[in-house]
Short mmCIF file of C-alpha atoms and ligand atoms in Angstrom, two decimals:
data_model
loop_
_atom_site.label_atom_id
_atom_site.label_comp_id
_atom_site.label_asym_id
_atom_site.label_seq_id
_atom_site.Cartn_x
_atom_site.Cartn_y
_atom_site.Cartn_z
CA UNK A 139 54.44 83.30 91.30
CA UNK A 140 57.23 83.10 88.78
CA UNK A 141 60.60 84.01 89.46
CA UNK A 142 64.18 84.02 87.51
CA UNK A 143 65.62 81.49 89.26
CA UNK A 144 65.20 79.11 92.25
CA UNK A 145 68.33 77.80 94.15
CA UNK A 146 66.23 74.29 95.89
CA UNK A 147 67.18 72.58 98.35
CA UNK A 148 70.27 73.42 99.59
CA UNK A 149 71.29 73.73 102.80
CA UNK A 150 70.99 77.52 103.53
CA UNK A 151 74.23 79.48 105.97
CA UNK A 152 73.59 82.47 107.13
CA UNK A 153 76.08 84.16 110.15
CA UNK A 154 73.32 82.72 112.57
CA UNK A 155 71.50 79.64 111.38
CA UNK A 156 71.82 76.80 108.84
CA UNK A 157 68.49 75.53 107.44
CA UNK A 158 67.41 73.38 103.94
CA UNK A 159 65.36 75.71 102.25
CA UNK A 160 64.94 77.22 97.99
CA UNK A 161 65.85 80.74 97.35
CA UNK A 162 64.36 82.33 94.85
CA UNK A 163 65.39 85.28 92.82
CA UNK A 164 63.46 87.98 91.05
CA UNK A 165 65.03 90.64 89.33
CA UNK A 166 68.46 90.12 90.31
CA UNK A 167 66.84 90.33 94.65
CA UNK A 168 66.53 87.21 97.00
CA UNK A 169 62.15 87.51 96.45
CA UNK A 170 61.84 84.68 99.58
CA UNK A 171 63.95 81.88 101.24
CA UNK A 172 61.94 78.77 102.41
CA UNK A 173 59.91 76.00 100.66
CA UNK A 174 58.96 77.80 97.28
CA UNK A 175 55.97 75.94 95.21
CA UNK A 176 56.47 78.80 92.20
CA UNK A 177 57.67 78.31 88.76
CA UNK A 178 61.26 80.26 87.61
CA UNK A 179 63.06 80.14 84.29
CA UNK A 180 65.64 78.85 86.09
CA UNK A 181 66.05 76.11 89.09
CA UNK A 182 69.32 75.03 90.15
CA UNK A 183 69.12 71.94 92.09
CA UNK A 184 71.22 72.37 95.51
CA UNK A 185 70.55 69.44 97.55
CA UNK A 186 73.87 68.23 99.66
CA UNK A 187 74.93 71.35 98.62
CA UNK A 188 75.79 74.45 101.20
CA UNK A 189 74.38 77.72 99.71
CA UNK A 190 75.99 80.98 101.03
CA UNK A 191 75.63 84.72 100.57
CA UNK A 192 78.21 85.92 97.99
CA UNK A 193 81.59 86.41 99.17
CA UNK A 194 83.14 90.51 100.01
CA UNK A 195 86.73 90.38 99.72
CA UNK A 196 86.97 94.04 101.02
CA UNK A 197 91.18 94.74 100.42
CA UNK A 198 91.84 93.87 96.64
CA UNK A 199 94.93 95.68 94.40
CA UNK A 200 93.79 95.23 90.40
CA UNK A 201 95.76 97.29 88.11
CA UNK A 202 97.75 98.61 90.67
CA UNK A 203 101.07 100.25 89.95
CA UNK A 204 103.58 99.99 92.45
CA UNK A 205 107.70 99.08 93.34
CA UNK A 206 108.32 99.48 89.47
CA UNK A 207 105.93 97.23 88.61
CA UNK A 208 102.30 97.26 88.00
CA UNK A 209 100.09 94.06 89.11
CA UNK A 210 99.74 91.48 87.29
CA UNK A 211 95.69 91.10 87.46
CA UNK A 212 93.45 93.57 85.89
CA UNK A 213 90.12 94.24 86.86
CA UNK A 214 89.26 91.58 84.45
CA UNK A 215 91.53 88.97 85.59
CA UNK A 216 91.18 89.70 89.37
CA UNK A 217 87.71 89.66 89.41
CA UNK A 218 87.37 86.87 87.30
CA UNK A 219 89.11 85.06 89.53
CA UNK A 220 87.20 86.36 92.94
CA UNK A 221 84.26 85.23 91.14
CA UNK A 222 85.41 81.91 90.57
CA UNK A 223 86.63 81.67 93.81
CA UNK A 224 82.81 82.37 94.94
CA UNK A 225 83.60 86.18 95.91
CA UNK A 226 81.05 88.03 94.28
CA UNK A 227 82.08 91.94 95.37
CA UNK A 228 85.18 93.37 95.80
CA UNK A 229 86.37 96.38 97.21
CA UNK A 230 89.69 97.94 95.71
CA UNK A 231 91.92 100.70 96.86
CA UNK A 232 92.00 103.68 94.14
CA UNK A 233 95.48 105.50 95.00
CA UNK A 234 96.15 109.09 95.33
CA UNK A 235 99.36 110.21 94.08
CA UNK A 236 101.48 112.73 96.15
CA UNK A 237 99.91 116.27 95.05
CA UNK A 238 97.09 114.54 93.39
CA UNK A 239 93.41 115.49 94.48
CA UNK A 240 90.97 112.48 95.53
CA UNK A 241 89.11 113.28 92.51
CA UNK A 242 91.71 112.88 90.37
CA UNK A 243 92.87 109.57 91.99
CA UNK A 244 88.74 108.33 91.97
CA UNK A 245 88.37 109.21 88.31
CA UNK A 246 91.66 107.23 87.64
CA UNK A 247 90.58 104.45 88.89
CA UNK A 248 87.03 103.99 87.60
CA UNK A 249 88.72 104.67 84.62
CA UNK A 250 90.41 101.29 85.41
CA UNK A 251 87.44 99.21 86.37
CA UNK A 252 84.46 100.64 84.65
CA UNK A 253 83.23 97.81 82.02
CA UNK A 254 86.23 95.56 82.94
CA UNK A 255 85.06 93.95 85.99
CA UNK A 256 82.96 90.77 86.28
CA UNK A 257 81.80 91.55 90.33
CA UNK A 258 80.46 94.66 92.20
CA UNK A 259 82.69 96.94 93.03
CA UNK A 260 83.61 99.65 95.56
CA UNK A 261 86.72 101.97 96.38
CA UNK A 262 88.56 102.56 99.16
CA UNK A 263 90.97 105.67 98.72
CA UNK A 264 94.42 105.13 99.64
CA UNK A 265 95.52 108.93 101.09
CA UNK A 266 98.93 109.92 100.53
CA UNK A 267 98.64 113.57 100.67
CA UNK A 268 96.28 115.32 103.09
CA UNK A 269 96.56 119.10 103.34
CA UNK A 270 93.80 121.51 104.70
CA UNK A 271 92.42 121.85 101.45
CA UNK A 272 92.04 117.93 101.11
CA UNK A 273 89.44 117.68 103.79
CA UNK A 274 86.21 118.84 102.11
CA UNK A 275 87.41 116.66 99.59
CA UNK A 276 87.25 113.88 101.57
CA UNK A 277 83.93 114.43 103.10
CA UNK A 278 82.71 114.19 99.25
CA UNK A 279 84.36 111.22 98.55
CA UNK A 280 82.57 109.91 101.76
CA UNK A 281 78.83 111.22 99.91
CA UNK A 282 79.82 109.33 96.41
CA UNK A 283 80.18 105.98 98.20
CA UNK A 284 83.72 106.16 99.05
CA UNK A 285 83.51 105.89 102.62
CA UNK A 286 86.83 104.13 103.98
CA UNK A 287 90.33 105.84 103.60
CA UNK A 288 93.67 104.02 103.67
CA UNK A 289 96.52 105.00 105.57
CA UNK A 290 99.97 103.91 105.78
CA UNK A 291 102.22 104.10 108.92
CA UNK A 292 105.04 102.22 106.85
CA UNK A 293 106.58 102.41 103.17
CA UNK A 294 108.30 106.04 104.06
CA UNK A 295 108.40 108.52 100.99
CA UNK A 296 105.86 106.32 99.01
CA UNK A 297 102.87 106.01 101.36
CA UNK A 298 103.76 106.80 104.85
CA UNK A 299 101.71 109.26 106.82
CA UNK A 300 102.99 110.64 109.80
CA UNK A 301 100.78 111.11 113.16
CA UNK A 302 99.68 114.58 112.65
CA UNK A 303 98.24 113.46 109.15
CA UNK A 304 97.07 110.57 110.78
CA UNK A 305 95.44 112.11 113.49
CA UNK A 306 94.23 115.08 110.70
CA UNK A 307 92.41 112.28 109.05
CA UNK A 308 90.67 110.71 112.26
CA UNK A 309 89.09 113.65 113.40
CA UNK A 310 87.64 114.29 109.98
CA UNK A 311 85.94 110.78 109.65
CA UNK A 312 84.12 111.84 113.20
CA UNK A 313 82.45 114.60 110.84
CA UNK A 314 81.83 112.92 107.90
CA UNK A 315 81.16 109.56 108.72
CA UNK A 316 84.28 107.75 106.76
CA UNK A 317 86.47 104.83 108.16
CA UNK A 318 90.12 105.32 108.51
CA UNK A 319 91.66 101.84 107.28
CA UNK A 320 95.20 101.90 108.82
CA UNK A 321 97.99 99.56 107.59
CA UNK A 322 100.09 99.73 111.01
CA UNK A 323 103.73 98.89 110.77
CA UNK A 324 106.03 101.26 111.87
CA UNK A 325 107.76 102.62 108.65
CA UNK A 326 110.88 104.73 109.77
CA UNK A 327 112.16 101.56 112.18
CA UNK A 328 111.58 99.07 109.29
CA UNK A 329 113.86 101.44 107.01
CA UNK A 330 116.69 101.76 109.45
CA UNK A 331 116.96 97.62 110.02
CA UNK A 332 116.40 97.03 106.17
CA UNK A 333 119.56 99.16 105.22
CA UNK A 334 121.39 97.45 107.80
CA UNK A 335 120.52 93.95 106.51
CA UNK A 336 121.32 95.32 102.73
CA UNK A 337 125.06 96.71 104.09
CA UNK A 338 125.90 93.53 105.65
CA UNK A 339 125.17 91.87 102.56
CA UNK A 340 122.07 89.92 104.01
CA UNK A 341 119.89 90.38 100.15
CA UNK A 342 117.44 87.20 100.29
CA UNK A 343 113.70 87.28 100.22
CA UNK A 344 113.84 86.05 104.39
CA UNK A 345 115.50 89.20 104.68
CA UNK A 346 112.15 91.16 104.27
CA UNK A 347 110.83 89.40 106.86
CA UNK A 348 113.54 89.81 109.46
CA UNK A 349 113.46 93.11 108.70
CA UNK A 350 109.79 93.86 109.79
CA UNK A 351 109.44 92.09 113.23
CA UNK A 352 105.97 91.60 115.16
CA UNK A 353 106.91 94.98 117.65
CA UNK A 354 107.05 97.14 114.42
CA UNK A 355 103.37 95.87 113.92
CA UNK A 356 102.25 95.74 116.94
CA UNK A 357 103.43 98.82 118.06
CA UNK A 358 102.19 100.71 115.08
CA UNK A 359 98.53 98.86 116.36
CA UNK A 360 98.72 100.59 119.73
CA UNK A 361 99.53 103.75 118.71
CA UNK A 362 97.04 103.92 115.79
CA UNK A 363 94.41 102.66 118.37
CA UNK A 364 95.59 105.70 121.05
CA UNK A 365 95.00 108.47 118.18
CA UNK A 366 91.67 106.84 117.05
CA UNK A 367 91.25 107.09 120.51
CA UNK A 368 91.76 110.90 120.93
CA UNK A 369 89.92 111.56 118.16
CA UNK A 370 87.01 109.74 119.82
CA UNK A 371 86.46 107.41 116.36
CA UNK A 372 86.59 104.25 115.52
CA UNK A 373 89.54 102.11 113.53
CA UNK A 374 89.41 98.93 110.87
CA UNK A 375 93.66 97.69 110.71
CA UNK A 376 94.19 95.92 107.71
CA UNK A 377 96.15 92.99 107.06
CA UNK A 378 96.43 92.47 110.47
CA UNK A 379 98.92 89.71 110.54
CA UNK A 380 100.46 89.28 113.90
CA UNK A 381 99.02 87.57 117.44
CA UNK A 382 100.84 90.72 119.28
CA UNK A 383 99.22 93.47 117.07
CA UNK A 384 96.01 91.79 117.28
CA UNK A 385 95.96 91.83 121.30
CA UNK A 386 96.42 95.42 120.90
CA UNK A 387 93.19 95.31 119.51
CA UNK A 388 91.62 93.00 121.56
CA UNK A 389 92.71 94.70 124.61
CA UNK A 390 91.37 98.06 123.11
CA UNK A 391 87.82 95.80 122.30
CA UNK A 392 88.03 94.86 125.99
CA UNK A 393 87.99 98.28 126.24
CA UNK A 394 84.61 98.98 124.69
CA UNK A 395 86.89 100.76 122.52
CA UNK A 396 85.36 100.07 118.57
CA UNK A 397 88.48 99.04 116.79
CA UNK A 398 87.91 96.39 114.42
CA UNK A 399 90.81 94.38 111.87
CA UNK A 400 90.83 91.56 109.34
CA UNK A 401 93.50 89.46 108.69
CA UNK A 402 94.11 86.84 105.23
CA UNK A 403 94.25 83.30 104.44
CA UNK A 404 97.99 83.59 103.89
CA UNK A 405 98.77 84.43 107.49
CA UNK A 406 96.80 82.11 108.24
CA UNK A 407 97.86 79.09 106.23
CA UNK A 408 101.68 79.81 105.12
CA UNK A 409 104.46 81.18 107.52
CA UNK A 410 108.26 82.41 107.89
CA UNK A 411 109.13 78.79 106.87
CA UNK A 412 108.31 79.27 103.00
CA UNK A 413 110.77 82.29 102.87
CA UNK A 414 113.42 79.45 103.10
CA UNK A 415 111.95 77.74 100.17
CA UNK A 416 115.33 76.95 97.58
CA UNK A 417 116.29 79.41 95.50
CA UNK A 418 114.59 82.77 94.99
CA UNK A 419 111.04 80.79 95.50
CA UNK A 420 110.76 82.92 98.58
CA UNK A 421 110.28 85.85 96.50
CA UNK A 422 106.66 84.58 96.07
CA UNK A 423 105.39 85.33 99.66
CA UNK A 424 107.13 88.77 99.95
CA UNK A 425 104.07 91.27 101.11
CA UNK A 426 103.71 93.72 103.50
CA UNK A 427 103.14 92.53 106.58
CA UNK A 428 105.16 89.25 106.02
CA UNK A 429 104.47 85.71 106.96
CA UNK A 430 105.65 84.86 110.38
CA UNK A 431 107.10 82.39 112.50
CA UNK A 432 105.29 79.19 113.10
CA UNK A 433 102.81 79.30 116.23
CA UNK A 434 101.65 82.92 115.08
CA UNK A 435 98.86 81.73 112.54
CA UNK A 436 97.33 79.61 116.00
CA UNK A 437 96.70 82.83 117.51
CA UNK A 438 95.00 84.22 114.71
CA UNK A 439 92.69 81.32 114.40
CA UNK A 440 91.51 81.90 118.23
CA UNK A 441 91.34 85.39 117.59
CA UNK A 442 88.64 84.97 114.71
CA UNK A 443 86.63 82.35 117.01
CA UNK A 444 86.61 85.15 119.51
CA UNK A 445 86.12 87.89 117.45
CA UNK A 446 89.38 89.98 118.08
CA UNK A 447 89.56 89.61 114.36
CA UNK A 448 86.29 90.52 112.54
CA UNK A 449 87.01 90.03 108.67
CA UNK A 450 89.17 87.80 106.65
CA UNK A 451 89.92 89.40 103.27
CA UNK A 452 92.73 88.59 100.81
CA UNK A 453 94.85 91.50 100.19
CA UNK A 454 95.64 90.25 96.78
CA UNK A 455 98.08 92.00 95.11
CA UNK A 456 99.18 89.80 92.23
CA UNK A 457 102.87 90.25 90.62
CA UNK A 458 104.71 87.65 88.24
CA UNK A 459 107.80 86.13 89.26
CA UNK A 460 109.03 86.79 85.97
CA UNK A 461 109.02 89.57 83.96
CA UNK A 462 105.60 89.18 82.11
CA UNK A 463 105.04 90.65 78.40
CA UNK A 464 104.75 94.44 79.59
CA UNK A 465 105.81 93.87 83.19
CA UNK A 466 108.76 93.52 85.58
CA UNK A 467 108.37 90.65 88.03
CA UNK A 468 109.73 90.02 91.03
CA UNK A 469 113.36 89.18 89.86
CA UNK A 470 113.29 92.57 90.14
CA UNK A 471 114.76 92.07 93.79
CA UNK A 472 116.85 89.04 92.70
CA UNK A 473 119.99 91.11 94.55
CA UNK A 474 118.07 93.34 96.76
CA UNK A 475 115.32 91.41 99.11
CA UNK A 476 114.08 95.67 98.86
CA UNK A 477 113.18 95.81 95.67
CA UNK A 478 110.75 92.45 95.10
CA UNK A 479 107.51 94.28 94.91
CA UNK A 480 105.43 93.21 97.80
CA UNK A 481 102.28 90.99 97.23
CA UNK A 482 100.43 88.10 96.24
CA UNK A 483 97.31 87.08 95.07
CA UNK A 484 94.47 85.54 96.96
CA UNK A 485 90.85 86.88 96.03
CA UNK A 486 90.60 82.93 94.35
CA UNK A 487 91.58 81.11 96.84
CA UNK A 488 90.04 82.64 100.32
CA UNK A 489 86.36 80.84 100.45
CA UNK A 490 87.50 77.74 99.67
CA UNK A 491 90.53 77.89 102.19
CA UNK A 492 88.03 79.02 105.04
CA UNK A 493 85.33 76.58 103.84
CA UNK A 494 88.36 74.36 104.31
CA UNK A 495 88.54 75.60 108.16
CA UNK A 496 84.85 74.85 108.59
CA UNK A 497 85.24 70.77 107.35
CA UNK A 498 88.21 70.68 109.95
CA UNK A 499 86.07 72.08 112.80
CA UNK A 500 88.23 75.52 113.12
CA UNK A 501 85.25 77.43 112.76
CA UNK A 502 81.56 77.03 111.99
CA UNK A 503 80.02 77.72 109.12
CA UNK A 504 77.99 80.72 110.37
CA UNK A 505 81.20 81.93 111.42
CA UNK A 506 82.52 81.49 107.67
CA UNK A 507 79.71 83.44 106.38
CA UNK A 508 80.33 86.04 109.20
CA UNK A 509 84.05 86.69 108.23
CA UNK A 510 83.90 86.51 104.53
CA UNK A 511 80.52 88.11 104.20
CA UNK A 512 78.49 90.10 106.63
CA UNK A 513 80.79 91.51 108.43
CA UNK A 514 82.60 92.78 105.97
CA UNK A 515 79.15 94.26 104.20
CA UNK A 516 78.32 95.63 107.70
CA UNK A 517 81.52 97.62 108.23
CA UNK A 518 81.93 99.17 104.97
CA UNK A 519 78.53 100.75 104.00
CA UNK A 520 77.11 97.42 101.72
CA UNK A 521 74.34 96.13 104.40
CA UNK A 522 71.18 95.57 104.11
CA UNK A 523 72.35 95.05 100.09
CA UNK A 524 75.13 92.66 100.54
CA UNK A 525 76.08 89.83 102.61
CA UNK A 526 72.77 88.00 103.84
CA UNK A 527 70.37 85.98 101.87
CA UNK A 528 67.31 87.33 103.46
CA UNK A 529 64.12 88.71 100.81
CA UNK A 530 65.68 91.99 99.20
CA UNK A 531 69.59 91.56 99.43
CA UNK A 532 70.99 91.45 96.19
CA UNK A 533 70.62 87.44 94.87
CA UNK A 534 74.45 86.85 95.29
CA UNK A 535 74.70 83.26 95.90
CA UNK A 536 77.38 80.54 95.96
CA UNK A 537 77.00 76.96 95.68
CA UNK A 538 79.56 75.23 97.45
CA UNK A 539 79.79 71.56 96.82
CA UNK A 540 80.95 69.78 100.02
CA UNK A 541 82.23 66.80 98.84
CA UNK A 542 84.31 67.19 95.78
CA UNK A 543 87.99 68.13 97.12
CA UNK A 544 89.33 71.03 95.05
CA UNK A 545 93.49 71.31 94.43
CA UNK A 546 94.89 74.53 94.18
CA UNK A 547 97.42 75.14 90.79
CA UNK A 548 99.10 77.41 88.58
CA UNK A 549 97.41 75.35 86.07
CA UNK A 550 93.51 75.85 87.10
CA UNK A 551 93.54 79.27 88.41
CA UNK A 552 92.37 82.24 86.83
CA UNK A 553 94.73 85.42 88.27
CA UNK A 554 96.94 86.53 85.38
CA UNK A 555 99.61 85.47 87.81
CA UNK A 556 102.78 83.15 87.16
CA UNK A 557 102.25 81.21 90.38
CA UNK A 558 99.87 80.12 93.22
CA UNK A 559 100.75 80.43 97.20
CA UNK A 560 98.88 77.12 97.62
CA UNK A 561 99.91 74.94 94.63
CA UNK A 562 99.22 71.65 95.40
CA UNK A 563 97.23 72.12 98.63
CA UNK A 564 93.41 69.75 98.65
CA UNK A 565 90.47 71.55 100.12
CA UNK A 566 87.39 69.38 101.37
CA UNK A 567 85.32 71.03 99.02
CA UNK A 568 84.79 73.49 96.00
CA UNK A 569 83.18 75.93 94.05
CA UNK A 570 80.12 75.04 91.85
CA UNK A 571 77.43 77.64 91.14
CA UNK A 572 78.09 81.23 91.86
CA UNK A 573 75.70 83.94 90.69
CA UNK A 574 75.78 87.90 90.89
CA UNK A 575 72.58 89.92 91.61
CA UNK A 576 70.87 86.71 89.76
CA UNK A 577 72.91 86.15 86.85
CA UNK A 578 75.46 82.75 86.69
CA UNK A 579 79.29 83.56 87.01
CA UNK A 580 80.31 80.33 87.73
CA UNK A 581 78.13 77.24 86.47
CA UNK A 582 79.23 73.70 87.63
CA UNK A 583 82.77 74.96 88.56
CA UNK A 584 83.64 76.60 85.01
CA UNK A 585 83.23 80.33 84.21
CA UNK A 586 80.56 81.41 82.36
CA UNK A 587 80.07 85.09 83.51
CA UNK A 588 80.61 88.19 81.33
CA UNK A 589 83.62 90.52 82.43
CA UNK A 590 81.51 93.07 82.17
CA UNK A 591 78.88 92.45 84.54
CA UNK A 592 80.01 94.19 87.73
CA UNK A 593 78.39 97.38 88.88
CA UNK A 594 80.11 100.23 90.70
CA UNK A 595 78.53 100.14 94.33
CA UNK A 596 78.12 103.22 96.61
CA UNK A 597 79.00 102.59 99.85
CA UNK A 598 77.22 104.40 103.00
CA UNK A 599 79.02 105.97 105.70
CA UNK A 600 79.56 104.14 108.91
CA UNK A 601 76.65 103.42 110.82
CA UNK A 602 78.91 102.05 113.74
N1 DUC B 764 101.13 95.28 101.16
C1 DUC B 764 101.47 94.51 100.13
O1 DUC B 764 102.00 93.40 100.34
N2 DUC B 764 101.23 94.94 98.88
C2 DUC B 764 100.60 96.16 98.59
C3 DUC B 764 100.53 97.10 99.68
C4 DUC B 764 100.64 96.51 101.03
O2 DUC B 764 100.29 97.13 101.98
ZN1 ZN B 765 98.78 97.61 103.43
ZN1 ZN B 766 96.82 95.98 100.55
#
C-alpha cells in the first residue's frame, strides 16, 4: 500500500485513549492508525512526539467590523495564526445587519473568507433582526451548513435581542434542527451601571469590568436556560466566563436538561488584576464578558474536569492598541472605558495554553483533545469529519513537541495584532508539524501552508 504521508511513531491522543502508533494519510483521509509497513511520499517521524486530531476553535471574529473599528486579523491573518497555533478549522460568526436578510449577511461574509483562509471553515450567523418573515430563512441557512445562530442578551441597540425574539428563535431550532448560541449577559442592567460609572467620572479600562458583574452573567444564564427550557430545546452559552453562570448550567445538566457552554483560555489564565496594569495597558483585555476577580478561573478549571463546561474556544477578536494603517485601535476609548472596542485575540495561543494544563496535571490529555476537538466537532455538525483520528476523518493532524518550551510574544506571533495577552508567558511545549486534510501548514514550527487552502465546510444540524 502506498499512501501520501505517514505520521510514525508518535504517541497517538484521542478523547479516550493514548497509544504509539503511525497514521497514515491517503487523499487528504486518516487511511489507518496502527503499525503501518506501507510506503508514502511522505513520513514524518513522530517519536516522543504527542500527535492530536486538528484543533476546532468554534467562536472566531476575522474581518469583523464592530465599535468603530474593524478587527485587526483577516481571514488570512487569523487563520494563519490558528493554524500555527495547531487549530486546523475554525468556525466564524457572519453578522446580520439590522434589516439585513441572512442571505445577505452569509454572502457577505463568504465574500470575506472565500480564497483568503488557510483552515476549514464554517459560519455561525449572528441574528440581529428576526421577524416572521426571517424564519424560513433560517431553516435554509440551517440546510446550507449554517446550523448554529448567535444571540445576544447584551450590547442594547447593536446586538441585543429581547426574550420574545429569543424565545422566537428557540422554538424554531426545535423545527429545523439549528443551535441557538446565546451570549448571556444582561444588556439593559449593564447600560444603566456603565452611564453611572461614565457620570461620576470613573473612564478607565477596570471600569468595563465593574460595570458587568458575575449576576449580570449569571442571571442572563438562568434565564436563557428557562426559555430553552420552554421551548423544549437545547442551548450552547458562549464565552461562558463566570463560576456563577456556569452553575446555572451545571445545575440545569443536573437536570438532564441539555445545555452545553465553552469558556476561553483568557478566563482561564488572566483575571480582573491585569485591568490595573499602568497606564491604558488595561485596554488590552477589554472583551465582553470581562476577566474576573482572582479565584473565578479555579472554578472554571473544575468545571471542565467535570464537564459543566464542554468546549474551550478562543473568542478571538483581534483589535490594535493603536490606530493601525486603515484602522482605529483601542485608544479609541482612551477617555471613555465605553468606547475601547471589546476583544482580543487568541485562536494562536489556545492549544498550546491547554497542552500547557495537561504537563501541569490540570487535565489529561484525552481531556485536551475532548475540549479543543471533539466536542466541539460533535456539537456543531463537523463529526464523523472532524475531530478524531480514526480511518476516514479528514487527516488533520498536529504534532506537538513535548519538550521544547514555547514563549509567547508580540514578536513571534502571527495575528495582525499590535500585542499578545500572554507576552512573555513559557509553555512546556510547542507546535511542530500541523497538517490540513493531508497537506503541511506548519513544518518544524515555521509556516509553510498556502492562505488559500481552507475549504468552506457544511455543517449538519444537531444530532443532540
Ligand atoms: N465579545 C467581545 O469581546 N468581542 C466581540 C463580541 C463579544 O461578544
Ligand atoms: Zn459574545
Ligand atoms: Zn465572540
Amino acid at each position: 500500500m502506498s499512501y501520501d504521508l505517514i505520521v510514525k511513531n508518535g504517541t497517538v491522543v484521542s478523547a479516550s485513549d493514548t497509544f504509539v502508533a503511525d497514521v497514515a494519510v491517503a487523499q487528504g483521509r486518516v487511511a489507518a492508525v496502527g503499525r503501518i509497513t506501507g510506503e508514502a511520499k511522505t513520513v514524518v517521524d513522530a517519536k516522543g512526539k504527542v500527535v492530536v486530531p486538528g484543533g476546532i476553535d468554534v467562536h472566531t471574529h476575522f474581518d469583523m467590523p464592530f465599535m468603530g473599528a474593524t478587527t485587526i486579523d483577516d481571514f488570512t491573518s487569523g487563520s494563519t495564526a490558528a493554524a500555527c497555533g495547531g487549530t486546523t478549522t475554525v468556525v466564524d460568526f457572519a453578522i446580520q445587519k439590522k434589516g439585513e436578510t441572512f442571505r445577505h449577511a452569509l454572502d457577505d461574509w463568504h465574500t470575506r473568507a472565500d480564497g483568503r483562509c488557510a483552515v476549514d471553515y464554517g459560519f455561525h450567523m449572528i441574528v440581529v433582526d428576526f421577524p416572521d418573515k426571517a424564519e424560513k430563512e433560517m431553516d435554509k441557512l440551517v440546510d446550507e451548513g449554517v446550523s448554529s445562530f448567535k444571540l445576544f442578551m447584551a450590547y442594547p441597540g447593536i446586538f441585543m435581542s429581547d426574550d420574545s425574539t429569543i424565545f422566537r428563535a428557540l422554538m424554531r431550532t426545535k423545527e429545523n434542527g439549528g443551535t441557538i448560541c446565546m451570549h448571556a449577559e444582561n444588556g439593559s442592567v449593564i447600560d444603566v451601571l456603565v452611564k453611572k460609572a461614565l457620570a461620576e467620572g470613573k473612564i478607565s479600562p477596570e471600569w468595563h469590568a465593574l460595570t458587568r458583574p458575575m449576576t449580570a452573567e449569571a442571571e442572563a444564564t438562568h434565564r436563557a436556560i428557562a426559555l430553552a427550557e420552554i421551548a423544549g430545546v437545547p442551548i450552547y452559552f458562549v464565552h461562558l466566563s463566570a463560576g456563577d453562570a456556569m452553575e446555572e448550567v451545571r445545575a440545569a445538566r443536573a437536570r438532564g436538561l441539555p445545555v452545553f457552554a465553552e469558556t476561553c483560555p483568557q478566563y482561564l489564565y488572566l483575571s480582573h488584576a491585569d485591568y490595573r496594569r499602568p497606564g491604558f495597558e488595561g485596554a488590552k483585555f477589554v472583551m465582553s464578558p470581562p476577566l474576573r476577580p482572582e479565584g473565578n478561573s479555579e472554578r472554571l478549571w473544575r468545571g471542565l474536569v467535570r464537564n459543566d463546561l464542554q468546549v474551550v474556544s478562543t473568542d478571538h477578536c483581534s483589535f490594535c492598541m493603536k490606530a493601525g494603517t486603515n484602522q482605529p485601535g483601542k485608544e479609541l476609548g482612551k477617555k471613555d472605558f465605553s468606547k475601547i472596542p471589546n476583544g482580543a485575540p487568541g485562536v494562536e495561543y489556545r492549544m498550546l495554553l491547554l497542552w500547557d494544563a495537561v504537563q501541569k496535571g490540570r487535565i489529561t490529555e484525552n481531556r485536551f483533545v475532548e475540549i479543543t476537538s471533539t466536542s466541539p466537532a460533535k456539537l456543531f455538525g463537523l463529526y464523523p469529519r472532524k475531530g478524531h483520528l480514526n480511518p476516514g476523518a479528514d487527516a488533520d493532524i498536529v504534532v506537538i513537541d513535548p519538550n521544547k518550551p514555547h514563549t509567547f510574544s508580540l514578536k513571534n506571533h502571527h495575528s495582525a495584532a499590535d500585542y499578545n495577552p500572554y507576552e512573555g508567558v513559557t509553555t512546556k511545549g510547542s507546535i511542530r508539524d500541523v497538517f490540513s486534510r493531508g497537506t503541511a501548514l506548519v513544518s518544524d514550527g515555521k509556516w509553510v501552508g498556502s492562505p488559500r487552502h481552507g475549504k468552506f465546510l457544511k455543517r449538519t444540524p444537531r444530532t443532540f
